[in-house]
Amino acid sequence: MRLSPPLAAVCLGLVVACGGSDSVTASGIKSCAEDPTQALCKVMPPATDSGLRYYVSRTSRSMGTALDVTFGTSTAYDALVAREFNLVTAGNAQKWQTIHPSRSVYNFVRGDQMLEFAQANGMKMRGHTLAWQNQNPIWLMSGQWTADTLQKVLQDHIATVVAHYKGTIYAWDVVNEALNADGTLAATIWSNTLGKGYIETAFRAARAADPATLLFYNDYSLEFPGVKQDAAFALVQDIKTRGVPIDGVGFQAHFQINADGSGVPSRASLVSTFQRFAGLGVKIHLTELDVRIRAPGATSAEIAAQAQGYTDIVAACYAVPACEAITVWGVTDTESWIPNAFPGYGNALLFDGSLTRKATYGAVRAGIGG
Ligand code: G3I
């Protein structure tokens, strides 16, 4: 069954094989079509010149945030998202573990809620992610796959998910984190069985399911010149040369300020990196931006370096026409993934837990030039 917008009308809820008459809602979460009074379904107050998106909209670029569990729990939070950003990414809701919990079951509920919110508020949405090593369901990770059966599973997943969102998702992170720090192919469920060819398979399946959405390779630490950046460049160059459909490279842009204030490449270095990839004819998105500092205990010099880093990153993107979108990985420091993943670090985002703008917010404004 092919799904077409508006999504709410057709295949919402926990959907078995995504069939109309097979549909069952088992999660207890309601779609906006079922209950339009939910806070997250409301059109928020129009963006004014008090929000980042106002300044970004004058540049024809996008400024986004990741949405996760806090989204939909507070009108103040949702209104802030709609005021400050014109792009959203599902931080977890469109990953395999969530969206494809059993082999014949897809659960689009949470991703659809985010899309409906974005559409109601004039925002774009990035899709994240279609082929990754992490946050996969047990049925996938513990399956006994041959190359043929696993390839079919990957193609079916991408065909179903991308088709569900056909015409609505601005860009998909098709392949996520395929490379090791030394530039070699990361060992994943996909590469272990399908070899490097899974990357091409994923991009082709995504293009077949939606000819209009932008298809991205997304990875971390590509911002730093070195072997991993070189390997990503070669990877993109190779698949582009062979006619594999790819439209962009996602630089995750997770940075850490060190005690000496280093950690974010210079503005000139970032510009040169973005220009290098733009030379391949691909777009550039900064997809998961955050700049962490010691927490607690950051010195004023570290805090200043963090702000300067934010300004440099945004300004570097804006200096390169192909760099069309920047997404920060979460709204508030309290919901950020950083304290869990990097104990002793935090305060990486633009707002504190009280939804108050931080110095980093002003630093982003300065980078935009608004
Ligand atoms: O939702 C449950 C909640 O019900 C439960 O009580 C809680 C207990 O720990 O866990 C919650 O789930 C967490 C989930 O985030 C939702 O916030 C998971 O434990 C946690 O592992 C998960 O972390 C996510 C992480 O990917 C996992 O790899 C982060 O939110 C998410 O921001 C992060 O995003 C990745 C990108 O997709 C790819 N690039 C790296 C980036 C950072 O790891």
Coordinates of C-alpha atoms and ligand atoms in Angstrom, one line a residue:
M1 CA 0.0 0.0 0.0
R2 CA 1.4 3.4 -0.9
L3 CA 1.0 6.2 1.5
S4 CA 0.5 9.8 0.6
P5 CA 0.1 12.9 2.6
P6 CA -1.8 13.9 4.6
L7 CA -0.2 11.1 6.6
A8 CA -2.7 11.4 9.4
A9 CA -5.5 10.1 7.3
V10 CA -4.0 6.9 6.3
C11 CA -1.4 4.9 8.1
L12 CA -1.0 6.1 11.6
G13 CA -0.6 4.3 14.8
L14 CA 1.3 1.1 15.2
V15 CA 0.8 -0.3 11.8
V16 CA 1.1 -4.0 10.9
A17 CA 2.5 -4.2 7.5
C18 CA 1.3 -0.7 7.0
G19 CA -2.0 -1.9 5.5
G20 CA -5.2 0.2 5.8
S21 CA -7.5 -2.5 7.2
D22 CA -4.6 -4.1 9.2
S23 CA -3.9 -0.9 11.1
V24 CA -4.0 -1.1 14.8
T25 CA -3.1 1.7 17.3
A26 CA -1.4 0.1 20.2
S27 CA 0.9 2.7 21.5
G28 CA -1.6 4.9 23.3
I29 CA -0.1 7.9 21.5
K30 CA -2.6 9.7 19.4
S31 CA -2.0 11.3 16.0
C32 CA -3.1 14.9 15.4
A33 CA -5.9 13.6 13.2
E34 CA -7.3 11.6 16.2
D35 CA -6.8 14.3 18.7
P36 CA -6.1 17.7 17.2
T37 CA -6.3 19.4 20.7
Q38 CA -2.9 18.0 21.7
A39 CA -0.4 20.8 22.3
L40 CA 2.0 19.4 19.7
C41 CA -0.7 19.6 17.0
K42 CA -1.3 23.3 17.4
V43 CA 0.0 26.0 15.2
M44 CA 2.3 28.0 17.4
P45 CA 2.4 31.8 17.5
P46 CA 3.9 33.1 14.3
A47 CA 7.7 33.6 14.2
T48 CA 8.7 37.2 14.8
D49 CA 12.0 39.0 14.6
S50 CA 12.7 37.7 18.1
G51 CA 13.5 34.2 16.9
L52 CA 16.5 32.7 15.1
R53 CA 14.4 31.5 12.3
Y54 CA 13.5 35.0 11.4
Y55 CA 17.2 35.8 10.7
V56 CA 17.8 32.5 9.0
S57 CA 14.8 32.9 6.7
R58 CA 16.3 36.1 5.3
T59 CA 19.2 34.0 4.1
S60 CA 17.2 31.2 2.4
R61 CA 18.9 28.7 4.7
S62 CA 17.5 26.5 7.4
M63 CA 18.1 26.4 11.1
G64 CA 16.9 23.3 12.9
T65 CA 16.8 21.3 16.0
A66 CA 16.4 17.7 17.0
L67 CA 13.1 16.7 18.7
D68 CA 12.9 14.0 21.3
V69 CA 10.9 13.1 24.4
T70 CA 10.3 16.7 25.6
F71 CA 8.5 17.6 22.3
G72 CA 4.8 17.7 22.9
T73 CA 5.0 17.8 26.7
S74 CA 5.1 21.5 27.1
T75 CA 3.4 24.3 25.1
A76 CA 6.2 26.6 26.1
Y77 CA 8.8 24.2 24.7
D78 CA 6.9 23.6 21.5
A79 CA 6.3 27.3 21.0
L80 CA 10.0 28.0 21.4
V81 CA 10.8 25.4 18.8
A82 CA 8.4 27.0 16.3
R83 CA 9.7 30.5 17.1
E84 CA 13.4 29.7 16.8
F85 CA 13.7 27.0 14.2
N86 CA 12.4 26.3 10.7
L87 CA 13.7 22.7 10.5
V88 CA 13.3 19.7 12.7
T89 CA 14.9 16.2 12.9
A90 CA 13.5 13.3 14.9
G91 CA 16.3 12.6 17.4
N92 CA 15.2 9.0 17.8
A93 CA 11.7 8.5 16.4
Q94 CA 12.6 7.5 12.9
K95 CA 15.4 5.1 13.8
W96 CA 14.9 1.4 13.1
Q97 CA 14.4 0.5 16.7
T98 CA 11.4 2.9 17.0
I99 CA 9.9 2.8 13.5
H100 CA 10.4 -0.9 12.7
P101 CA 10.1 -2.7 16.0
S102 CA 9.2 -6.1 14.5
R103 CA 9.9 -7.4 11.1
S104 CA 6.3 -6.9 9.9
V105 CA 5.4 -3.9 12.1
Y106 CA 6.1 -0.3 11.4
N107 CA 5.4 2.4 14.0
F108 CA 5.2 5.9 12.4
V109 CA 3.3 7.6 15.3
R110 CA 6.0 9.7 16.9
G111 CA 7.7 10.6 13.6
D112 CA 4.3 11.6 12.1
Q113 CA 3.6 13.8 15.1
M114 CA 6.8 15.7 14.5
L115 CA 6.1 16.0 10.8
E116 CA 2.6 17.3 11.5
F117 CA 4.0 19.9 13.9
A118 CA 6.6 20.9 11.4
Q119 CA 4.0 21.2 8.6
A120 CA 1.6 23.2 10.8
N121 CA 4.3 25.6 11.7
G122 CA 5.9 26.1 8.3
M123 CA 9.0 24.1 9.1
K124 CA 10.9 21.5 7.0
M125 CA 11.8 18.1 8.4
R126 CA 15.0 16.0 8.0
G127 CA 14.6 12.2 8.2
H128 CA 17.1 10.3 10.4
T129 CA 18.2 7.6 9.7
L130 CA 17.9 4.7 7.3
A131 CA 21.0 2.6 7.7
W132 CA 23.1 2.7 10.9
Q133 CA 24.7 0.3 13.3
N134 CA 23.0 1.6 16.5
Q135 CA 19.4 1.7 17.8
N136 CA 18.4 -1.3 15.7
P137 CA 15.7 -3.7 16.8
I138 CA 16.6 -7.1 18.2
W139 CA 14.9 -9.0 15.4
L140 CA 17.3 -7.3 13.0
M141 CA 20.5 -7.6 15.0
S142 CA 19.9 -11.3 16.0
G143 CA 18.6 -12.5 12.7
Q144 CA 20.4 -15.1 10.7
W145 CA 20.9 -13.3 7.4
T146 CA 22.4 -14.2 4.1
A147 CA 23.5 -11.4 1.8
D148 CA 20.3 -11.8 -0.2
T149 CA 17.9 -11.8 2.7
L150 CA 19.6 -8.9 4.5
Q151 CA 19.7 -6.8 1.3
K152 CA 16.0 -7.4 0.9
V153 CA 15.3 -6.4 4.5
L154 CA 17.3 -3.1 4.0
Q155 CA 15.5 -2.4 0.7
D156 CA 12.1 -3.1 2.1
H157 CA 12.7 -0.9 5.2
I158 CA 13.9 2.0 3.1
A159 CA 11.1 1.6 0.5
T160 CA 8.4 1.5 3.3
V161 CA 9.7 4.3 5.4
V162 CA 10.7 6.7 2.7
A163 CA 7.4 6.0 0.8
H164 CA 5.5 6.7 4.0
Y165 CA 7.0 10.2 4.1
K166 CA 7.2 10.7 0.3
G167 CA 6.9 14.3 -0.6
T168 CA 7.2 15.6 3.0
I169 CA 10.7 15.0 4.1
Y170 CA 13.3 17.7 3.0
A171 CA 16.3 15.4 3.3
W172 CA 17.1 11.9 4.6
D173 CA 20.2 10.8 6.4
V174 CA 20.3 7.6 4.3
V175 CA 23.6 6.1 5.6
N176 CA 24.9 7.1 9.0
E177 CA 28.4 6.7 10.4
A178 CA 29.8 4.3 7.9
L179 CA 33.5 5.0 8.6
N180 CA 35.9 4.4 11.4
A181 CA 38.2 7.1 12.8
D182 CA 41.0 5.7 10.6
G183 CA 38.9 6.0 7.5
T184 CA 38.2 2.2 7.1
L185 CA 34.7 0.9 6.6
A186 CA 33.0 0.5 10.0
A187 CA 32.0 -3.0 10.9
T188 CA 28.2 -2.9 11.1
I189 CA 25.3 -5.3 10.6
W190 CA 25.2 -3.9 7.0
S191 CA 28.9 -4.0 6.1
N192 CA 29.6 -7.3 7.7
T193 CA 27.2 -9.1 5.5
L194 CA 26.8 -6.9 2.4
G195 CA 30.2 -5.2 2.3
K196 CA 30.6 -1.6 1.2
G197 CA 27.8 -2.2 -1.4
Y198 CA 25.1 -1.6 1.3
I199 CA 25.8 2.1 0.9
E200 CA 24.9 2.1 -2.7
T201 CA 21.9 -0.2 -2.1
A202 CA 20.6 2.2 0.6
F203 CA 20.9 5.3 -1.6
R204 CA 19.3 3.6 -4.6
A205 CA 16.4 2.3 -2.5
A206 CA 15.8 5.8 -1.0
R207 CA 15.8 7.4 -4.4
A208 CA 13.4 4.8 -5.8
A209 CA 10.9 5.6 -3.0
D210 CA 11.0 9.4 -3.2
P211 CA 12.6 11.0 -6.3
A212 CA 12.4 14.5 -4.7
T213 CA 13.9 14.2 -1.2
L214 CA 17.5 15.0 -0.7
L215 CA 19.7 12.0 0.1
F216 CA 22.6 12.5 2.6
Y217 CA 25.6 10.6 3.9
N218 CA 25.9 11.6 7.5
D219 CA 29.0 11.1 9.8
Y220 CA 30.9 12.6 12.7
S221 CA 34.4 14.1 12.9
L222 CA 34.4 15.0 9.2
E223 CA 34.9 18.6 10.2
F224 CA 38.6 17.9 11.0
P225 CA 41.1 17.5 8.1
G226 CA 42.6 14.0 8.3
V227 CA 42.1 10.4 7.3
K228 CA 38.4 10.2 8.1
Q229 CA 37.6 13.3 6.2
D230 CA 39.7 12.0 3.3
A231 CA 37.9 8.7 3.4
A232 CA 34.5 10.3 3.4
F233 CA 35.5 12.5 0.5
A234 CA 36.7 9.5 -1.5
L235 CA 33.5 7.6 -0.6
V236 CA 31.2 10.4 -1.8
Q237 CA 33.4 11.0 -4.9
D238 CA 33.3 7.3 -5.8
I239 CA 29.6 6.8 -5.4
K240 CA 28.8 10.0 -7.2
T241 CA 31.1 9.1 -10.1
R242 CA 29.3 5.8 -10.4
G243 CA 25.9 7.5 -10.6
V244 CA 24.6 6.5 -7.2
P245 CA 22.0 9.1 -6.1
I246 CA 23.5 11.2 -3.4
D247 CA 22.7 14.9 -2.8
G248 CA 24.6 15.8 0.3
V249 CA 27.0 15.2 3.1
G250 CA 25.9 15.7 6.7
F251 CA 28.6 16.9 9.0
Q252 CA 27.3 15.9 12.5
A253 CA 29.4 18.7 14.1
H254 CA 29.7 17.4 17.6
F255 CA 32.5 19.4 19.2
Q256 CA 34.3 19.5 22.6
I257 CA 36.1 22.5 24.0
N258 CA 39.4 21.4 25.6
A259 CA 41.0 23.0 28.6
D260 CA 43.2 25.1 26.4
G261 CA 40.2 26.4 24.4
S262 CA 40.8 24.3 21.4
G263 CA 38.3 21.8 19.9
V264 CA 36.6 23.6 17.1
P265 CA 38.5 24.0 13.9
S266 CA 39.2 27.6 12.8
R267 CA 36.7 29.3 10.6
A268 CA 39.1 29.2 7.7
S269 CA 39.6 25.5 8.1
L270 CA 35.9 24.8 8.3
V271 CA 35.3 26.9 5.2
S272 CA 38.0 25.0 3.3
T273 CA 36.4 21.7 4.4
F274 CA 33.0 22.7 3.3
Q275 CA 34.3 24.0 0.0
R276 CA 36.2 20.8 -0.5
F277 CA 33.0 18.7 -0.4
A278 CA 30.9 21.3 -2.2
G279 CA 33.4 20.8 -5.0
L280 CA 32.0 17.3 -5.4
G281 CA 28.6 18.9 -6.3
V282 CA 26.9 17.9 -3.1
K283 CA 25.0 20.0 -0.6
I284 CA 26.3 20.4 3.0
H285 CA 24.2 20.2 6.1
L286 CA 25.5 20.5 9.7
T287 CA 23.2 17.9 11.1
E288 CA 23.8 17.4 14.8
L289 CA 25.6 20.5 16.0
D290 CA 26.6 20.8 19.7
V291 CA 29.7 22.2 21.4
R292 CA 30.2 20.7 24.8
I293 CA 32.3 22.2 27.7
R294 CA 33.2 20.9 31.1
A295 CA 30.2 20.8 33.4
P296 CA 30.5 21.8 36.1
G297 CA 33.7 23.7 36.2
A298 CA 34.2 25.3 32.8
T299 CA 36.4 28.3 33.0
S300 CA 35.3 31.7 31.5
A301 CA 38.0 31.1 28.8
E302 CA 36.3 27.7 27.9
I303 CA 32.9 29.3 27.9
A304 CA 34.2 32.1 25.6
A305 CA 35.9 29.5 23.3
Q306 CA 32.6 27.7 23.1
A307 CA 30.8 30.8 22.0
Q308 CA 33.5 31.6 19.5
G309 CA 33.2 28.1 18.2
Y310 CA 29.5 28.4 17.6
T311 CA 30.0 31.7 15.8
D312 CA 32.8 30.2 13.6
I313 CA 30.8 27.1 12.7
V314 CA 27.7 29.0 11.7
A315 CA 29.7 31.7 9.8
A316 CA 31.8 29.1 8.0
C317 CA 28.6 27.4 6.8
Y318 CA 27.2 30.7 5.7
A319 CA 30.4 31.5 3.8
V320 CA 29.8 28.5 1.5
P321 CA 26.6 28.6 -0.6
A322 CA 26.3 24.8 -0.7
C323 CA 25.9 24.8 3.1
E324 CA 22.2 25.1 3.3
A325 CA 21.1 23.9 6.7
I326 CA 22.3 23.8 10.3
T327 CA 20.7 21.6 13.0
V328 CA 21.5 21.8 16.7
W329 CA 21.2 18.4 18.4
G330 CA 18.4 19.3 20.8
V331 CA 16.9 22.4 22.3
T332 CA 18.0 22.5 25.9
D333 CA 21.1 21.4 27.8
T334 CA 19.0 19.3 30.1
E335 CA 17.7 17.1 27.3
S336 CA 21.0 16.8 25.4
W337 CA 22.7 13.4 25.0
I338 CA 26.0 14.8 26.1
P339 CA 26.0 14.4 29.9
N340 CA 25.1 10.7 29.5
A341 CA 27.7 10.0 26.8
F342 CA 30.5 12.3 28.1
P343 CA 30.3 12.4 31.9
G344 CA 31.8 15.7 33.2
Y345 CA 30.7 17.6 30.0
G346 CA 27.5 19.3 29.1
N347 CA 26.0 22.8 28.5
A348 CA 26.4 22.1 24.9
L349 CA 23.3 23.7 23.4
L350 CA 21.6 27.1 23.0
F351 CA 19.0 27.1 25.8
D352 CA 19.2 26.0 29.4
G353 CA 16.6 23.8 31.1
S354 CA 14.4 26.9 31.8
L355 CA 14.2 27.7 28.1
T356 CA 16.4 30.7 28.6
R357 CA 18.7 31.8 25.8
K358 CA 22.4 31.3 26.6
A359 CA 25.5 33.1 25.3
T360 CA 25.8 30.3 22.7
Y361 CA 22.5 31.6 21.3
G362 CA 23.9 35.0 20.8
A363 CA 27.0 33.4 19.2
V364 CA 24.8 31.6 16.6
R365 CA 23.1 34.9 15.9
A366 CA 26.5 36.5 15.4
G367 CA 27.4 33.7 13.0
I368 CA 24.3 34.2 11.0
G369 CA 25.0 37.9 10.9
G370 CA 21.4 38.9 11.7
Ligands
G3I1 O1 13.0 7.0 25.8 C1 13.7 6.2 26.8 C2 13.1 6.4 28.2 O2 11.8 6.0 28.1 C3 13.9 5.7 29.2 O3 13.4 6.0 30.5 C4 15.4 6.2 29.2 C5 16.2 5.5 30.1 O4 17.6 5.6 29.8 O5 15.9 6.0 27.9 C6 15.2 6.7 26.9 O6 15.8 6.4 25.7 C7 17.0 7.0 25.4 C8 16.8 7.8 24.1 O7 18.0 8.3 23.7 C9 15.7 8.8 24.1 O8 16.2 10.0 24.7 C10 18.1 6.0 25.3 O9 18.3 5.4 26.5 C11 19.3 6.6 24.7 O10 20.3 5.6 24.5 C12 19.1 7.4 23.5 O11 20.3 8.1 23.1 C13 20.3 8.6 21.8 C14 21.5 8.2 21.1 O12 21.6 8.7 19.8 C15 21.7 6.7 21.0 O13 22.7 6.3 20.1 C16 20.2 10.1 21.8 O14 18.9 10.5 22.4 C17 20.3 10.6 20.4 O15 20.4 12.0 20.5 C18 21.6 10.1 19.8 O16 21.7 10.6 18.5 C19 22.9 10.2 17.8 C20 22.5 10.3 16.3 O17 21.3 9.6 16.0 C21 23.7 9.9 15.4 N1 24.9 10.6 15.7 C22 25.3 10.6 17.1 C23 24.1 11.1 18.0 C24 24.6 11.1 19.4 O18 24.8 9.8 19.9

